[in-house]
CSV table of C-alpha atoms in Angstrom, one decimal:
chain,number,residue,atom,x,y,z
S,227,MET,CA,118.8,95.6,124.5
S,228,GLY,CA,118.3,97.6,127.5
S,229,PHE,CA,115.8,97.6,130.3
S,230,THR,CA,114.6,100.1,132.8
S,231,ARG,CA,114.8,99.3,136.4
S,232,GLU,CA,110.9,99.0,136.4
S,233,GLN,CA,111.2,96.8,133.7
S,234,LEU,CA,113.6,94.6,135.5
S,235,ALA,CA,111.7,94.6,138.7
S,236,ALA,CA,108.4,93.6,137.3
S,237,HIS,CA,110.2,90.0,136.7
S,238,ARG,CA,111.1,89.8,140.4
S,239,GLY,CA,110.2,86.3,141.4
S,240,ALA,CA,109.6,84.7,137.9
S,241,ILE,CA,110.6,81.4,136.9
S,242,VAL,CA,112.9,80.7,134.0
S,243,ASP,CA,112.7,77.2,132.5
S,244,ASP,CA,115.5,75.2,132.3
S,245,LEU,CA,117.4,74.5,129.4
S,246,VAL,CA,117.8,70.8,129.1
S,247,ASP,CA,116.9,67.8,127.0
S,248,ASP,CA,117.7,64.1,127.2
S,249,ARG,CA,121.1,64.6,125.7
S,250,CYS,CA,122.1,66.6,128.8
S,251,ARG,CA,125.8,65.4,129.8
S,252,LEU,CA,126.8,68.4,131.9
S,253,LEU,CA,124.5,70.3,133.8
S,254,PHE,CA,125.3,73.9,134.9
S,255,VAL,CA,123.4,74.9,137.8
S,256,GLY,CA,123.2,78.7,138.7
S,257,ILE,CA,122.3,80.2,142.1
S,258,ASN,CA,119.1,81.6,140.8
S,259,PRO,CA,118.0,83.8,137.8
S,260,SER,CA,118.7,87.5,137.7
S,261,LEU,CA,116.0,90.0,136.9
S,262,TRP,CA,117.8,90.3,133.4
S,263,THR,CA,117.6,86.5,132.8
S,264,ALA,CA,114.0,86.6,133.9
S,265,ALA,CA,113.3,89.4,131.2
S,266,THR,CA,114.8,87.4,128.4
S,267,GLY,CA,114.0,84.0,129.4
S,268,ALA,CA,117.8,83.2,128.9
S,269,HIS,CA,120.1,81.9,131.6
S,270,PHE,CA,123.2,84.0,132.5
S,271,ALA,CA,121.9,86.7,130.2
S,272,ARG,CA,123.0,89.9,132.0
S,273,PRO,CA,125.7,91.9,129.8
S,274,GLY,CA,128.9,91.4,131.4
S,275,ASN,CA,128.3,88.2,132.8
S,276,ARG,CA,131.3,85.9,131.7
S,277,PHE,CA,129.4,82.4,131.4
S,278,TYR,CA,129.3,82.0,127.5
S,279,PRO,CA,132.6,83.4,126.9
S,280,ALA,CA,134.1,81.0,129.5
S,281,LEU,CA,132.2,78.2,127.9
S,282,TYR,CA,133.7,79.1,124.5
S,283,ARG,CA,137.3,79.5,125.9
S,284,ALA,CA,136.9,76.2,127.7
S,285,GLY,CA,136.1,74.4,124.3
S,286,LEU,CA,132.7,73.4,125.3
S,287,VAL,CA,131.0,75.5,122.6
S,288,ASP,CA,132.4,76.5,119.1
S,289,ARG,CA,131.4,80.3,119.7
S,290,VAL,CA,130.5,82.9,122.2
S,291,ILE,CA,127.0,83.1,122.6
S,292,ASP,CA,125.4,86.3,123.3
S,293,ALA,CA,122.2,85.6,125.6
S,294,SER,CA,121.5,89.3,126.8
S,295,ALA,CA,118.9,89.9,124.5
S,296,GLY,CA,117.5,86.4,124.8
S,297,MET,CA,118.4,82.9,123.4
S,298,THR,CA,118.4,82.3,119.7
S,299,PRO,CA,117.0,79.0,118.6
S,300,THR,CA,120.4,78.5,116.9
S,301,ASP,CA,122.1,79.3,120.4
S,302,ARG,CA,119.9,77.0,122.2
S,303,ALA,CA,120.6,74.2,119.8
S,304,ALA,CA,124.4,74.6,120.1
S,305,LEU,CA,124.1,74.2,123.8
S,306,LEU,CA,121.8,71.3,123.7
S,307,ASP,CA,123.8,69.7,120.8
S,308,ALA,CA,126.8,70.1,123.0
S,309,GLY,CA,125.0,68.0,125.7
S,310,ILE,CA,125.0,71.1,128.2
S,311,GLY,CA,122.1,72.0,130.2
S,312,ILE,CA,121.3,74.9,132.6
S,313,THR,CA,119.1,75.1,135.9
S,314,ASN,CA,119.1,76.7,139.2
S,315,VAL,CA,119.4,75.8,142.8
S,316,VAL,CA,116.7,78.4,143.5
S,317,ALA,CA,114.1,79.1,140.8
S,318,ARG,CA,113.0,82.6,141.6
S,319,ALA,CA,114.4,85.5,140.1
S,320,THR,CA,116.0,88.2,142.3
S,321,ALA,CA,118.2,91.4,141.6
S,322,ARG,CA,121.1,89.6,143.7
S,323,ALA,CA,121.7,86.1,145.0
S,324,ASP,CA,122.2,87.4,148.6
S,325,GLU,CA,118.4,88.2,148.5
S,326,LEU,CA,118.1,84.6,148.9
S,327,ASP,CA,117.9,83.1,152.4
S,328,ASP,CA,119.7,79.6,153.8
S,329,THR,CA,116.3,77.8,154.0
S,330,GLU,CA,115.5,78.7,150.0
S,331,LEU,CA,119.1,77.5,149.3
S,332,ARG,CA,118.6,74.1,151.2
S,333,ASP,CA,115.1,73.5,150.0
S,334,GLY,CA,116.5,74.3,146.4
S,335,ALA,CA,119.5,71.9,146.9
S,336,VAL,CA,116.7,69.2,147.8
S,337,ALA,CA,114.6,70.0,144.7
S,338,LEU,CA,117.8,70.1,142.4
S,339,GLU,CA,118.4,66.5,143.6
S,340,ALA,CA,115.1,65.5,142.1
S,341,ARG,CA,115.9,67.1,138.9
S,342,VAL,CA,119.3,65.8,138.3
S,343,ALA,CA,117.7,62.5,139.0
S,344,ALA,CA,115.3,63.0,136.3
S,345,ILE,CA,117.6,64.7,133.9
S,346,ALA,CA,120.4,62.0,134.4
S,347,PRO,CA,123.5,64.3,133.1
S,348,ARG,CA,127.2,62.6,133.7
S,349,VAL,CA,128.4,66.0,135.6
S,350,VAL,CA,126.7,68.5,137.7
S,351,ALA,CA,128.7,71.7,138.1
S,352,VAL,CA,127.3,74.4,140.6
S,353,ALA,CA,128.2,77.7,139.9
S,354,GLY,CA,129.0,79.4,143.2
S,355,VAL,CA,130.9,77.8,146.2
S,356,THR,CA,129.1,80.0,148.8
S,357,ALA,CA,125.7,78.9,147.7
S,358,TYR,CA,127.0,75.4,147.3
S,359,ARG,CA,128.0,75.1,151.0
S,360,THR,CA,124.9,76.7,152.1
S,361,GLY,CA,122.5,74.8,150.0
S,362,PHE,CA,124.1,71.4,150.5
S,363,GLY,CA,125.4,71.9,154.1
S,364,ARG,CA,129.0,71.3,153.0
S,365,ARG,CA,130.5,74.3,155.0
S,366,ARG,CA,134.2,73.2,153.8
S,367,ALA,CA,133.7,72.8,150.3
S,368,VAL,CA,136.0,74.2,147.8
S,369,VAL,CA,135.9,74.6,143.9
S,370,GLY,CA,136.5,71.4,142.1
S,371,GLU,CA,135.1,68.0,142.1
S,372,GLN,CA,133.3,67.1,145.2
S,373,PRO,CA,133.8,63.6,147.0
S,374,GLU,CA,129.8,62.8,146.7
S,375,ARG,CA,127.7,62.4,143.8
S,376,LEU,CA,124.4,64.0,143.2
S,377,ALA,CA,121.7,61.7,142.1
S,378,GLY,CA,124.3,59.5,140.5
S,379,ALA,CA,126.2,62.5,138.6
S,380,GLN,CA,129.8,63.5,139.4
S,381,LEU,CA,129.3,66.8,141.5
S,382,TRP,CA,131.6,69.8,140.6
S,383,VAL,CA,131.4,73.2,142.3
S,384,VAL,CA,132.8,75.9,139.7
S,385,PRO,CA,133.3,79.7,140.3
S,386,ASN,CA,130.2,81.9,139.7
S,387,PRO,CA,130.6,83.8,136.2
S,388,SER,CA,129.0,87.0,137.7
S,389,GLY,CA,130.7,89.9,137.3
S,390,LEU,CA,130.4,90.6,141.2
S,391,ASN,CA,132.9,87.7,141.5
S,392,ALA,CA,135.7,89.9,140.5
S,393,HIS,CA,138.7,87.7,141.4
S,394,GLU,CA,137.6,85.3,138.6
S,395,THR,CA,138.3,86.2,134.9
S,396,ALA,CA,136.8,84.7,131.7
S,397,ASP,CA,140.1,82.4,131.6
S,398,THR,CA,140.4,81.1,135.1
S,399,LEU,CA,136.4,80.3,134.8
S,400,ALA,CA,137.2,78.5,131.6
S,401,ALA,CA,139.8,76.4,133.3
S,402,HIS,CA,137.1,75.4,135.7
S,403,TYR,CA,134.4,74.6,133.3
S,404,ARG,CA,136.8,72.8,131.0
S,405,ALA,CA,137.7,70.4,133.8
S,406,ALA,CA,133.9,69.7,134.3
S,407,GLY,CA,133.4,69.5,130.7
S,408,LEU,CA,136.1,66.9,130.3
S,409,ALA,CA,134.4,64.6,133.0
S,410,ALA,CA,131.4,65.0,131.0
S,411,GLY,CA,133.1,64.0,128.0
S,412,ILE,CA,132.0,67.0,126.0
S,413,VAL,CA,135.1,69.1,125.5
S,414,THR,CA,135.2,69.9,121.6
S,415,ARG,CA,138.6,71.5,121.1
């Protein structure tokens, strides 16, 4: 499945629903939806995004999910059954995360705390250290478990799986995701 630039642009500013239910133990938090994610309604859907291969390599799911054409009911169930949820710091879709300003990231962090309180996962894993630093006012934060909690949940910062984050591989992402998964009690293998 492919989209033209015009088709993707039509989704600028769209909101993508969270992928969560009451079994969520590990909540992954993207920066904001891409236009491809908005077009398909599936988080981390852009072809080449390493999120789902990293989840598989981390032992958090039993197969690689391909969300590039949207999330199948079977794949959605596999994530939810595993205790994995997905949301974003900022809800609106953009072509690139650098289109967001600092105020949006700070406001998104406040809104995220309320969502985390409602969802009540064991672990929250924010995918993107730069966005985390800005949104949460933690200028010196590094990847890994954070000293503070978010609405009672352990708080982790993990690398962003976007292909633009070129110094990370699916294997290095998997190591970070596995650590958060172990903390949440959901590693399957």
